[in-house]
mmCIF file of N, CA and C in Angstrom:
data_model
loop_
_atom_site.group_PDB
_atom_site.id
_atom_site.type_symbol
_atom_site.label_atom_id
_atom_site.label_comp_id
_atom_site.label_asym_id
_atom_site.label_seq_id
_atom_site.Cartn_x
_atom_site.Cartn_y
_atom_site.Cartn_z
ATOM 1 N N UNK K 26 -5.848 -12.378 13.367
ATOM 2 C CA UNK K 26 -5.315 -12.561 12.030
ATOM 3 C C UNK K 26 -3.800 -12.619 12.125
ATOM 4 N N UNK K 27 -3.199 -13.641 11.530
ATOM 5 C CA UNK K 27 -1.757 -13.791 11.555
ATOM 6 C C UNK K 27 -1.192 -13.362 10.205
ATOM 7 N N UNK K 28 -0.152 -12.550 10.230
ATOM 8 C CA UNK K 28 0.481 -12.079 9.003
ATOM 9 C C UNK K 28 1.891 -12.614 8.975
ATOM 10 N N UNK K 29 2.238 -13.237 7.866
ATOM 11 C CA UNK K 29 3.581 -13.790 7.712
ATOM 12 C C UNK K 29 4.357 -12.952 6.717
ATOM 13 N N UNK K 30 5.666 -13.021 6.796
ATOM 14 C CA UNK K 30 6.511 -12.301 5.845
ATOM 15 C C UNK K 30 6.346 -12.906 4.467
ATOM 16 N N UNK K 31 6.407 -12.045 3.459
ATOM 17 C CA UNK K 31 6.373 -12.541 2.091
ATOM 18 C C UNK K 31 7.744 -12.347 1.470
ATOM 19 N N UNK K 32 7.871 -12.762 0.226
ATOM 20 C CA UNK K 32 9.164 -12.704 -0.442
ATOM 21 C C UNK K 32 9.581 -11.294 -0.839
ATOM 22 N N UNK K 33 8.695 -10.299 -0.695
ATOM 23 C CA UNK K 33 8.972 -8.960 -1.201
ATOM 24 C C UNK K 33 9.807 -8.102 -0.272
ATOM 25 N N UNK K 34 9.565 -8.168 1.023
ATOM 26 C CA UNK K 34 10.184 -7.222 1.924
ATOM 27 C C UNK K 34 10.188 -7.782 3.324
ATOM 28 N N UNK K 35 11.167 -7.369 4.109
ATOM 29 C CA UNK K 35 11.187 -7.829 5.487
ATOM 30 C C UNK K 35 10.192 -7.061 6.335
ATOM 31 N N UNK K 36 9.800 -5.899 5.871
ATOM 32 C CA UNK K 36 8.801 -5.104 6.590
ATOM 33 C C UNK K 36 7.497 -5.202 5.819
ATOM 34 N N UNK K 37 6.463 -5.572 6.508
ATOM 35 C CA UNK K 37 5.179 -5.704 5.820
ATOM 36 C C UNK K 37 4.165 -4.753 6.430
ATOM 37 N N UNK K 38 3.475 -4.044 5.581
ATOM 38 C CA UNK K 38 2.436 -3.128 6.027
ATOM 39 C C UNK K 38 1.089 -3.699 5.634
ATOM 40 N N UNK K 39 0.124 -3.468 6.456
ATOM 41 C CA UNK K 39 -1.222 -3.935 6.175
ATOM 42 C C UNK K 39 -2.148 -2.730 6.089
ATOM 43 N N UNK K 40 -2.821 -2.625 5.000
ATOM 44 C CA UNK K 40 -3.825 -1.582 4.829
ATOM 45 C C UNK K 40 -5.168 -2.269 4.712
ATOM 46 N N UNK K 41 -6.098 -1.814 5.463
ATOM 47 C CA UNK K 41 -7.429 -2.403 5.397
ATOM 48 C C UNK K 41 -8.370 -1.440 4.691
ATOM 49 N N UNK K 42 -8.979 -1.920 3.656
ATOM 50 C CA UNK K 42 -10.004 -1.160 2.958
ATOM 51 C C UNK K 42 -11.295 -1.941 3.156
ATOM 52 N N UNK K 43 -12.100 -1.483 4.074
ATOM 53 C CA UNK K 43 -13.319 -2.199 4.410
ATOM 54 C C UNK K 43 -14.477 -1.690 3.571
ATOM 55 N N UNK K 44 -15.246 -2.615 3.068
ATOM 56 C CA UNK K 44 -16.436 -2.254 2.314
ATOM 57 C C UNK K 44 -17.558 -1.916 3.280
ATOM 58 N N UNK K 45 -18.400 -1.004 2.872
ATOM 59 C CA UNK K 45 -19.565 -0.674 3.683
ATOM 60 C C UNK K 45 -20.583 -1.788 3.480
ATOM 61 N N UNK K 46 -21.094 -2.331 4.552
ATOM 62 C CA UNK K 46 -22.082 -3.398 4.439
ATOM 63 C C UNK K 46 -22.235 -4.152 5.736
ATOM 64 N N UNK K 47 -23.094 -5.124 5.693
ATOM 65 C CA UNK K 47 -23.439 -5.882 6.902
ATOM 66 C C UNK K 47 -22.968 -7.318 6.820
ATOM 67 N N UNK K 48 -21.814 -7.574 6.317
ATOM 68 C CA UNK K 48 -21.294 -8.938 6.302
ATOM 69 C C UNK K 48 -21.707 -9.697 5.062
ATOM 70 N N UNK K 49 -21.292 -10.935 5.027
ATOM 71 C CA UNK K 49 -21.535 -11.805 3.897
ATOM 72 C C UNK K 49 -22.868 -12.527 4.071
ATOM 73 N N UNK K 50 -23.803 -12.354 3.140
ATOM 74 C CA UNK K 50 -25.112 -12.978 3.295
ATOM 75 C C UNK K 50 -25.071 -14.501 3.269
ATOM 76 N N UNK K 51 -24.078 -15.100 2.654
ATOM 77 C CA UNK K 51 -23.973 -16.556 2.614
ATOM 78 C C UNK K 51 -23.406 -17.127 3.910
ATOM 79 N N UNK K 52 -22.984 -16.274 4.818
ATOM 80 C CA UNK K 52 -22.457 -16.746 6.093
ATOM 81 C C UNK K 52 -21.017 -17.221 6.019
ATOM 82 N N UNK K 53 -20.322 -16.907 4.958
ATOM 83 C CA UNK K 53 -18.931 -17.316 4.804
ATOM 84 C C UNK K 53 -18.060 -16.597 5.830
ATOM 85 N N UNK K 54 -16.978 -17.237 6.228
ATOM 86 C CA UNK K 54 -16.044 -16.604 7.159
ATOM 87 C C UNK K 54 -14.974 -15.817 6.418
ATOM 88 N N UNK K 55 -14.998 -15.849 5.093
ATOM 89 C CA UNK K 55 -14.014 -15.112 4.303
ATOM 90 C C UNK K 55 -14.166 -13.618 4.555
ATOM 91 N N UNK K 56 -13.055 -12.921 4.734
ATOM 92 C CA UNK K 56 -13.072 -11.487 5.010
ATOM 93 C C UNK K 56 -13.047 -10.720 3.700
ATOM 94 N N UNK K 57 -14.208 -10.368 3.231
ATOM 95 C CA UNK K 57 -14.299 -9.641 1.975
ATOM 96 C C UNK K 57 -13.990 -8.174 2.192
ATOM 97 N N UNK K 58 -13.407 -7.537 1.187
ATOM 98 C CA UNK K 58 -13.121 -6.121 1.267
ATOM 99 C C UNK K 58 -11.828 -5.785 1.975
ATOM 100 N N UNK K 59 -11.061 -6.774 2.377
ATOM 101 C CA UNK K 59 -9.794 -6.529 3.061
ATOM 102 C C UNK K 59 -8.674 -6.786 2.060
ATOM 103 N N UNK K 60 -7.807 -5.805 1.873
ATOM 104 C CA UNK K 60 -6.673 -5.975 0.963
ATOM 105 C C UNK K 60 -5.392 -5.816 1.749
ATOM 106 N N UNK K 61 -4.518 -6.806 1.668
ATOM 107 C CA UNK K 61 -3.211 -6.738 2.303
ATOM 108 C C UNK K 61 -2.205 -6.228 1.283
ATOM 109 N N UNK K 62 -1.259 -5.416 1.748
ATOM 110 C CA UNK K 62 -0.225 -4.862 0.888
ATOM 111 C C UNK K 62 1.143 -5.217 1.447
ATOM 112 N N UNK K 63 2.097 -5.381 0.556
ATOM 113 C CA UNK K 63 3.488 -5.596 0.920
ATOM 114 C C UNK K 63 4.288 -4.434 0.344
ATOM 115 N N UNK K 64 5.514 -4.259 0.792
ATOM 116 C CA UNK K 64 6.321 -3.143 0.294
ATOM 117 C C UNK K 64 7.509 -3.637 -0.515
ATOM 118 N N UNK K 65 7.875 -2.818 -1.483
ATOM 119 C CA UNK K 65 9.068 -3.072 -2.298
ATOM 120 C C UNK K 65 9.778 -1.735 -2.481
ATOM 121 N N UNK K 66 11.084 -1.746 -2.337
ATOM 122 C CA UNK K 66 11.905 -0.563 -2.609
ATOM 123 C C UNK K 66 12.167 -0.526 -4.113
ATOM 124 N N UNK K 67 11.858 0.612 -4.747
ATOM 125 C CA UNK K 67 12.041 0.746 -6.193
ATOM 126 C C UNK K 67 12.679 2.086 -6.529
ATOM 127 N N UNK K 68 13.191 2.165 -7.742
ATOM 128 C CA UNK K 68 13.607 3.445 -8.303
ATOM 129 C C UNK K 68 12.406 3.985 -9.064
ATOM 130 N N UNK K 69 12.025 5.220 -8.765
ATOM 131 C CA UNK K 69 10.860 5.827 -9.418
ATOM 132 C C UNK K 69 11.296 7.033 -10.231
ATOM 133 N N UNK K 70 10.937 7.015 -11.496
ATOM 134 C CA UNK K 70 11.126 8.155 -12.376
ATOM 135 C C UNK K 70 9.733 8.558 -12.865
ATOM 136 N N UNK K 71 9.665 9.542 -13.734
ATOM 137 C CA UNK K 71 8.371 9.989 -14.252
ATOM 138 C C UNK K 71 8.455 10.112 -15.766
ATOM 139 N N UNK K 72 7.308 9.981 -16.411
ATOM 140 C CA UNK K 72 7.273 10.123 -17.865
ATOM 141 C C UNK K 72 5.999 10.816 -18.303
ATOM 142 N N UNK K 73 6.004 11.213 -19.579
ATOM 143 C CA UNK K 73 4.883 11.943 -20.165
ATOM 144 C C UNK K 73 4.446 11.274 -21.460
ATOM 145 N N UNK K 74 3.233 11.576 -21.883
ATOM 146 C CA UNK K 74 2.769 11.039 -23.168
ATOM 147 C C UNK K 74 3.113 12.034 -24.277
ATOM 148 N N UNK K 75 4.413 12.114 -24.540
ATOM 149 C CA UNK K 75 4.936 12.936 -25.628
ATOM 150 C C UNK K 75 5.829 12.051 -26.493
ATOM 151 N N UNK K 76 5.873 12.340 -27.785
ATOM 152 C CA UNK K 76 6.595 11.479 -28.728
ATOM 153 C C UNK K 76 8.058 11.264 -28.380
ATOM 154 N N UNK K 77 8.709 12.259 -27.825
ATOM 155 C CA UNK K 77 10.137 12.114 -27.524
ATOM 156 C C UNK K 77 10.399 11.088 -26.414
ATOM 157 N N UNK K 78 9.377 10.727 -25.652
ATOM 158 C CA UNK K 78 9.554 9.784 -24.548
ATOM 159 C C UNK K 78 8.896 8.430 -24.787
ATOM 160 N N UNK K 79 8.003 8.348 -25.757
ATOM 161 C CA UNK K 79 7.236 7.117 -25.970
ATOM 162 C C UNK K 79 7.185 6.784 -27.451
ATOM 163 N N UNK K 80 6.146 6.056 -27.835
ATOM 164 C CA UNK K 80 5.968 5.698 -29.238
ATOM 165 C C UNK K 80 5.732 6.942 -30.085
ATOM 166 N N UNK K 81 6.203 6.897 -31.316
ATOM 167 C CA UNK K 81 6.117 8.064 -32.198
ATOM 168 C C UNK K 81 4.694 8.340 -32.674
ATOM 169 N N UNK K 82 3.932 7.325 -33.017
ATOM 170 C CA UNK K 82 2.619 7.566 -33.626
ATOM 171 C C UNK K 82 1.560 8.003 -32.635
ATOM 172 N N UNK K 83 1.446 7.309 -31.520
ATOM 173 C CA UNK K 83 0.418 7.674 -30.544
ATOM 174 C C UNK K 83 0.986 7.536 -29.142
ATOM 175 N N UNK K 84 1.568 8.590 -28.624
ATOM 176 C CA UNK K 84 2.230 8.513 -27.320
ATOM 177 C C UNK K 84 1.286 8.303 -26.141
ATOM 178 N N UNK K 85 -0.021 8.374 -26.367
ATOM 179 C CA UNK K 85 -0.982 8.176 -25.276
ATOM 180 C C UNK K 85 -1.421 6.727 -25.115
ATOM 181 N N UNK K 86 -0.996 5.854 -26.029
ATOM 182 C CA UNK K 86 -1.376 4.444 -25.937
ATOM 183 C C UNK K 86 -0.282 3.685 -25.188
ATOM 184 N N UNK K 87 -0.673 3.033 -24.096
ATOM 185 C CA UNK K 87 0.270 2.281 -23.260
ATOM 186 C C UNK K 87 0.472 0.871 -23.823
ATOM 187 N N UNK K 88 1.398 0.140 -23.241
ATOM 188 C CA UNK K 88 1.793 -1.180 -23.741
ATOM 189 C C UNK K 88 0.648 -2.198 -23.789
ATOM 190 N N UNK K 89 -0.301 -2.113 -22.867
ATOM 191 C CA UNK K 89 -1.443 -3.038 -22.872
ATOM 192 C C UNK K 89 -2.606 -2.499 -23.688
ATOM 193 N N UNK K 90 -2.425 -1.353 -24.344
ATOM 194 C CA UNK K 90 -3.476 -0.780 -25.175
ATOM 195 C C UNK K 90 -4.352 0.250 -24.479
ATOM 196 N N UNK K 91 -4.087 0.523 -23.210
ATOM 197 C CA UNK K 91 -4.855 1.545 -22.492
ATOM 198 C C UNK K 91 -4.519 2.931 -23.041
ATOM 199 N N UNK K 92 -5.492 3.815 -23.059
ATOM 200 C CA UNK K 92 -5.259 5.203 -23.440
ATOM 201 C C UNK K 92 -4.987 6.007 -22.179
ATOM 202 N N UNK K 93 -3.804 6.601 -22.109
ATOM 203 C CA UNK K 93 -3.427 7.425 -20.963
ATOM 204 C C UNK K 93 -3.891 8.851 -21.206
ATOM 205 N N UNK K 94 -4.480 9.443 -20.168
ATOM 206 C CA UNK K 94 -4.977 10.814 -20.266
ATOM 207 C C UNK K 94 -4.393 11.637 -19.136
ATOM 208 N N UNK K 95 -4.041 12.900 -19.395
ATOM 209 C CA UNK K 95 -3.534 13.757 -18.325
ATOM 210 C C UNK K 95 -4.478 13.730 -17.120
ATOM 211 N N UNK K 96 -3.890 13.647 -15.939
ATOM 212 C CA UNK K 96 -4.672 13.572 -14.709
ATOM 213 C C UNK K 96 -4.841 12.162 -14.178
ATOM 214 N N UNK K 97 -4.627 11.154 -15.041
ATOM 215 C CA UNK K 97 -4.715 9.762 -14.581
ATOM 216 C C UNK K 97 -3.580 9.474 -13.617
ATOM 217 N N UNK K 98 -3.859 8.690 -12.608
ATOM 218 C CA UNK K 98 -2.811 8.251 -11.692
ATOM 219 C C UNK K 98 -2.431 6.835 -12.087
ATOM 220 N N UNK K 99 -1.441 6.747 -12.966
ATOM 221 C CA UNK K 99 -1.011 5.441 -13.452
ATOM 222 C C UNK K 99 0.506 5.368 -13.490
ATOM 223 N N UNK K 100 0.987 4.130 -13.569
ATOM 224 C CA UNK K 100 2.430 3.901 -13.631
ATOM 225 C C UNK K 100 2.747 2.864 -14.693
ATOM 226 N N UNK K 101 3.993 2.912 -15.133
ATOM 227 C CA UNK K 101 4.577 1.844 -15.930
ATOM 228 C C UNK K 101 5.490 1.074 -14.984
ATOM 229 N N UNK K 102 5.578 -0.236 -15.183
ATOM 230 C CA UNK K 102 6.411 -1.065 -14.309
ATOM 231 C C UNK K 102 7.468 -1.790 -15.121
ATOM 232 N N UNK K 103 8.598 -2.060 -14.473
ATOM 233 C CA UNK K 103 9.615 -2.878 -15.128
ATOM 234 C C UNK K 103 9.093 -4.311 -15.217
ATOM 235 N N UNK K 104 9.527 -5.014 -16.226
ATOM 236 C CA UNK K 104 8.959 -6.327 -16.539
ATOM 237 C C UNK K 104 9.326 -7.418 -15.539
ATOM 238 N N UNK K 105 10.333 -7.179 -14.700
ATOM 239 C CA UNK K 105 10.661 -8.177 -13.677
ATOM 240 C C UNK K 105 9.499 -8.367 -12.706
ATOM 241 N N UNK K 106 8.712 -7.319 -12.463
ATOM 242 C CA UNK K 106 7.542 -7.457 -11.589
ATOM 243 C C UNK K 106 6.521 -8.416 -12.196
ATOM 244 N N UNK K 107 6.411 -8.405 -13.519
ATOM 245 C CA UNK K 107 5.502 -9.326 -14.201
ATOM 246 C C UNK K 107 6.033 -10.752 -14.128
ATOM 247 N N UNK K 108 7.317 -10.925 -14.412
ATOM 248 C CA UNK K 108 7.920 -12.265 -14.375
ATOM 249 C C UNK K 108 7.816 -12.896 -12.996
ATOM 250 N N UNK K 109 7.992 -12.087 -11.967
ATOM 251 C CA UNK K 109 7.929 -12.586 -10.589
ATOM 252 C C UNK K 109 6.496 -12.644 -10.059
ATOM 253 N N UNK K 110 5.547 -12.264 -10.900
ATOM 254 C CA UNK K 110 4.124 -12.254 -10.554
ATOM 255 C C UNK K 110 3.824 -11.403 -9.321
ATOM 256 N N UNK K 111 4.562 -10.307 -9.175
ATOM 257 C CA UNK K 111 4.317 -9.374 -8.076
ATOM 258 C C UNK K 111 3.265 -8.344 -8.457
ATOM 259 N N UNK K 112 3.267 -7.954 -9.725
ATOM 260 C CA UNK K 112 2.301 -6.980 -10.230
ATOM 261 C C UNK K 112 1.810 -7.430 -11.592
ATOM 262 N N UNK K 113 0.628 -6.966 -11.943
ATOM 263 C CA UNK K 113 0.084 -7.234 -13.269
ATOM 264 C C UNK K 113 -0.751 -6.039 -13.709
ATOM 265 N N UNK K 114 -1.194 -6.082 -14.949
ATOM 266 C CA UNK K 114 -2.002 -5.013 -15.528
ATOM 267 C C UNK K 114 -3.203 -4.697 -14.635
ATOM 268 N N UNK K 115 -3.436 -3.418 -14.405
ATOM 269 C CA UNK K 115 -4.552 -2.884 -13.617
ATOM 270 C C UNK K 115 -4.456 -3.100 -12.110
ATOM 271 N N UNK K 116 -3.336 -3.616 -11.603
ATOM 272 C CA UNK K 116 -3.160 -3.679 -10.149
ATOM 273 C C UNK K 116 -3.108 -2.262 -9.593
ATOM 274 N N UNK K 117 -3.531 -2.116 -8.362
ATOM 275 C CA UNK K 117 -3.489 -0.835 -7.663
ATOM 276 C C UNK K 117 -2.294 -0.822 -6.731
ATOM 277 N N UNK K 118 -1.481 0.226 -6.809
ATOM 278 C CA UNK K 118 -0.337 0.367 -5.904
ATOM 279 C C UNK K 118 -0.410 1.722 -5.214
ATOM 280 N N UNK K 119 0.212 1.794 -4.068
ATOM 281 C CA UNK K 119 0.368 3.056 -3.351
ATOM 282 C C UNK K 119 1.845 3.408 -3.408
ATOM 283 N N UNK K 120 2.160 4.685 -3.558
ATOM 284 C CA UNK K 120 3.543 5.127 -3.709
ATOM 285 C C UNK K 120 3.890 6.074 -2.575
ATOM 286 N N UNK K 121 4.983 5.760 -1.896
ATOM 287 C CA UNK K 121 5.454 6.601 -0.796
ATOM 288 C C UNK K 121 5.596 8.045 -1.269
ATOM 289 N N UNK K 122 5.003 8.977 -0.529
ATOM 290 C CA UNK K 122 5.127 10.394 -0.850
ATOM 291 C C UNK K 122 4.085 10.940 -1.805
ATOM 292 N N UNK K 123 3.253 10.075 -2.370
ATOM 293 C CA UNK K 123 2.210 10.529 -3.295
ATOM 294 C C UNK K 123 0.839 10.125 -2.767
ATOM 295 N N UNK K 124 -0.151 10.938 -3.063
ATOM 296 C CA UNK K 124 -1.503 10.659 -2.584
ATOM 297 C C UNK K 124 -2.259 9.760 -3.543
ATOM 298 N N UNK K 125 -3.100 8.937 -2.971
ATOM 299 C CA UNK K 125 -4.026 8.130 -3.744
ATOM 300 C C UNK K 125 -3.411 6.907 -4.374
ATOM 301 N N UNK K 126 -4.268 6.047 -4.886
ATOM 302 C CA UNK K 126 -3.787 4.840 -5.559
ATOM 303 C C UNK K 126 -3.380 5.132 -7.007
ATOM 304 N N UNK K 127 -2.456 4.336 -7.499
ATOM 305 C CA UNK K 127 -2.007 4.392 -8.892
ATOM 306 C C UNK K 127 -2.284 3.039 -9.528
ATOM 307 N N UNK K 128 -2.714 3.056 -10.782
ATOM 308 C CA UNK K 128 -2.989 1.820 -11.503
ATOM 309 C C UNK K 128 -1.826 1.466 -12.414
ATOM 310 N N UNK K 129 -1.510 0.182 -12.485
ATOM 311 C CA UNK K 129 -0.485 -0.315 -13.404
ATOM 312 C C UNK K 129 -1.119 -0.361 -14.793
ATOM 313 N N UNK K 130 -0.667 0.529 -15.674
ATOM 314 C CA UNK K 130 -1.250 0.638 -17.015
ATOM 315 C C UNK K 130 -0.232 0.486 -18.135
ATOM 316 N N UNK K 131 1.063 0.431 -17.804
ATOM 317 C CA UNK K 131 2.082 0.427 -18.851
ATOM 318 C C UNK K 131 3.264 -0.434 -18.418
ATOM 319 N N UNK K 132 4.037 -0.871 -19.406
ATOM 320 C CA UNK K 132 5.256 -1.655 -19.160
ATOM 321 C C UNK K 132 6.453 -0.862 -19.655
ATOM 322 N N UNK K 133 7.570 -1.035 -18.972
ATOM 323 C CA UNK K 133 8.805 -0.347 -19.349
ATOM 324 C C UNK K 133 9.648 -1.235 -20.260
ATOM 325 N N UNK K 134 10.689 -0.651 -20.820
ATOM 326 C CA UNK K 134 11.647 -1.390 -21.630
ATOM 327 C C UNK K 134 12.246 -2.538 -20.822
ATOM 328 N N UNK K 135 12.581 -3.616 -21.501
ATOM 329 C CA UNK K 135 13.105 -4.827 -20.846
ATOM 330 C C UNK K 135 14.399 -4.609 -20.075
ATOM 331 N N UNK K 136 15.136 -3.568 -20.390
ATOM 332 C CA UNK K 136 16.433 -3.363 -19.730
ATOM 333 C C UNK K 136 16.301 -2.930 -18.266
ATOM 334 N N UNK K 137 15.121 -2.442 -17.846
ATOM 335 C CA UNK K 137 14.950 -1.935 -16.486
ATOM 336 C C UNK K 137 14.506 -3.025 -15.516
ATOM 337 N N UNK K 138 14.984 -2.923 -14.281
ATOM 338 C CA UNK K 138 14.532 -3.819 -13.215
ATOM 339 C C UNK K 138 14.264 -3.002 -11.956
ATOM 340 N N UNK K 139 13.318 -3.480 -11.166
ATOM 341 C CA UNK K 139 12.940 -2.849 -9.891
ATOM 342 C C UNK K 139 12.710 -1.345 -10.056
ATOM 343 N N UNK K 140 11.941 -1.019 -11.096
ATOM 344 C CA UNK K 140 11.731 0.381 -11.434
ATOM 345 C C UNK K 140 10.270 0.624 -11.800
ATOM 346 N N UNK K 141 9.783 1.821 -11.443
ATOM 347 C CA UNK K 141 8.476 2.276 -11.914
ATOM 348 C C UNK K 141 8.656 3.635 -12.574
ATOM 349 N N UNK K 142 7.744 3.951 -13.460
ATOM 350 C CA UNK K 142 7.706 5.236 -14.139
ATOM 351 C C UNK K 142 6.321 5.817 -13.872
ATOM 352 N N UNK K 143 6.264 6.958 -13.234
ATOM 353 C CA UNK K 143 4.996 7.573 -12.854
ATOM 354 C C UNK K 143 4.511 8.456 -13.999
ATOM 355 N N UNK K 144 3.287 8.231 -14.439
ATOM 356 C CA UNK K 144 2.720 8.991 -15.550
ATOM 357 C C UNK K 144 2.323 10.389 -15.081
ATOM 358 N N UNK K 145 2.802 11.402 -15.798
ATOM 359 C CA UNK K 145 2.504 12.796 -15.442
ATOM 360 C C UNK K 145 1.899 13.569 -16.609
ATOM 361 N N UNK K 146 1.093 12.892 -17.409
ATOM 362 C CA UNK K 146 0.366 13.554 -18.496
ATOM 363 C C UNK K 146 1.287 14.254 -19.470
ATOM 364 N N UNK K 147 1.002 15.522 -19.738
ATOM 365 C CA UNK K 147 1.809 16.313 -20.673
ATOM 366 C C UNK K 147 2.756 17.267 -19.958
ATOM 367 N N UNK K 148 2.769 17.240 -18.635
ATOM 368 C CA UNK K 148 3.561 18.173 -17.833
ATOM 369 C C UNK K 148 5.022 17.707 -17.725
ATOM 370 N N UNK K 149 5.785 18.006 -18.763
ATOM 371 C CA UNK K 149 7.188 17.590 -18.832
ATOM 372 C C UNK K 149 7.988 18.188 -17.676
ATOM 373 N N UNK K 150 7.691 19.423 -17.300
ATOM 374 C CA UNK K 150 8.416 20.061 -16.193
ATOM 375 C C UNK K 150 8.180 19.322 -14.874
ATOM 376 N N UNK K 151 6.966 18.868 -14.629
ATOM 377 C CA UNK K 151 6.672 18.109 -13.398
ATOM 378 C C UNK K 151 7.466 16.809 -13.376
ATOM 379 N N UNK K 152 7.564 16.149 -14.526
ATOM 380 C CA UNK K 152 8.329 14.903 -14.602
ATOM 381 C C UNK K 152 9.811 15.167 -14.352
ATOM 382 N N UNK K 153 10.328 16.240 -14.913
ATOM 383 C CA UNK K 153 11.738 16.589 -14.674
ATOM 384 C C UNK K 153 11.975 16.946 -13.213
ATOM 385 N N UNK K 154 11.027 17.664 -12.614
ATOM 386 C CA UNK K 154 11.152 18.038 -11.199
ATOM 387 C C UNK K 154 11.145 16.811 -10.299
ATOM 388 N N UNK K 155 10.362 15.802 -10.661
ATOM 389 C CA UNK K 155 10.338 14.557 -9.878
ATOM 390 C C UNK K 155 11.718 13.921 -9.897
ATOM 391 N N UNK K 156 12.312 13.874 -11.072
ATOM 392 C CA UNK K 156 13.646 13.300 -11.209
ATOM 393 C C UNK K 156 13.664 11.798 -11.009
ATOM 394 N N UNK K 157 14.628 11.344 -10.234
ATOM 395 C CA UNK K 157 14.812 9.917 -9.962
ATOM 396 C C UNK K 157 14.894 9.765 -8.451
ATOM 397 N N UNK K 158 14.009 8.945 -7.883
ATOM 398 C CA UNK K 158 13.968 8.777 -6.430
ATOM 399 C C UNK K 158 13.868 7.304 -6.060
ATOM 400 N N UNK K 159 14.429 6.980 -4.923
ATOM 401 C CA UNK K 159 14.222 5.659 -4.332
ATOM 402 C C UNK K 159 13.013 5.785 -3.408
ATOM 403 N N UNK K 160 11.976 5.003 -3.665
ATOM 404 C CA UNK K 160 10.758 5.053 -2.853
ATOM 405 C C UNK K 160 10.273 3.636 -2.568
ATOM 406 N N UNK K 161 9.388 3.535 -1.597
ATOM 407 C CA UNK K 161 8.715 2.266 -1.358
ATOM 408 C C UNK K 161 7.351 2.329 -2.019
ATOM 409 N N UNK K 162 6.988 1.222 -2.657
ATOM 410 C CA UNK K 162 5.631 1.111 -3.173
ATOM 411 C C UNK K 162 4.947 -0.002 -2.400
ATOM 412 N N UNK K 163 3.655 0.136 -2.269
ATOM 413 C CA UNK K 163 2.839 -0.847 -1.567
ATOM 414 C C UNK K 163 2.069 -1.614 -2.622
ATOM 415 N N UNK K 164 2.337 -2.914 -2.710
ATOM 416 C CA UNK K 164 1.723 -3.738 -3.749
ATOM 417 C C UNK K 164 0.717 -4.692 -3.120
ATOM 418 N N UNK K 165 -0.364 -4.991 -3.841
ATOM 419 C CA UNK K 165 -1.367 -5.900 -3.284
ATOM 420 C C UNK K 165 -0.820 -7.318 -3.181
ATOM 421 N N UNK K 166 -1.109 -7.966 -2.063
ATOM 422 C CA UNK K 166 -0.764 -9.380 -1.907
ATOM 423 C C UNK K 166 -1.944 -10.160 -2.467
ATOM 424 N N UNK K 167 -1.670 -11.025 -3.421
ATOM 425 C CA UNK K 167 -2.721 -11.811 -4.057
ATOM 426 C C UNK K 167 -3.296 -12.813 -3.059
ATOM 427 N N UNK K 168 -4.582 -13.087 -3.149
ATOM 428 C CA UNK K 168 -5.231 -14.006 -2.207
ATOM 429 C C UNK K 168 -4.634 -15.409 -2.296
ATOM 430 N N UNK K 169 -4.171 -15.831 -3.478
ATOM 431 C CA UNK K 169 -3.545 -17.149 -3.619
ATOM 432 C C UNK K 169 -2.260 -17.218 -2.791
ATOM 433 N N UNK K 170 -1.519 -16.105 -2.761
ATOM 434 C CA UNK K 170 -0.269 -16.036 -2.009
ATOM 435 C C UNK K 170 -0.535 -16.155 -0.509
ATOM 436 N N UNK K 171 -1.599 -15.538 -0.039
ATOM 437 C CA UNK K 171 -1.961 -15.605 1.377
ATOM 438 C C UNK K 171 -2.343 -17.033 1.738
ATOM 439 N N UNK K 172 -3.113 -17.694 0.878
ATOM 440 C CA UNK K 172 -3.538 -19.073 1.145
ATOM 441 C C UNK K 172 -2.347 -20.014 1.205
ATOM 442 N N UNK K 173 -1.327 -19.791 0.346
ATOM 443 C CA UNK K 173 -0.122 -20.630 0.357
ATOM 444 C C UNK K 173 0.608 -20.524 1.680
ATOM 445 N N UNK K 174 0.616 -19.323 2.267
ATOM 446 C CA UNK K 174 1.356 -19.086 3.504
ATOM 447 C C UNK K 174 0.640 -19.619 4.734
ATOM 448 N N UNK K 175 -0.671 -19.844 4.648
ATOM 449 C CA UNK K 175 -1.432 -20.279 5.828
ATOM 450 C C UNK K 175 -1.202 -21.713 6.177
#
């Protein structure tokens, strides 16, 4: 398998998530269950579903209409990621220093670029403790992007 550099980062990481099974029954050579990830350096802050930080009426409703609940591993993304088609609603990302995958469930104000906001439920102290950090996130490479590079 040949991996080429993408527009996101000069360093590319590959994570393989293999599905349990015995291959493709149709005999296709397509590698199902394999997800390639690229890295992007971002500024990461944290937020909570409280009125002082979000919408006044229902602070648990995200920009795409998803209901955020404490314990969810989700993030808000700056809109430049959407414009550049690097991330979209419900994409799964990995965040340097944090365990498990995070889902893109919210959008940030238009003034921010190259930024994510990590959802921390109602735990305002945890969000303050996180502060502001420069981290790498691992974003899924879309299959169309891989085909263009081949």
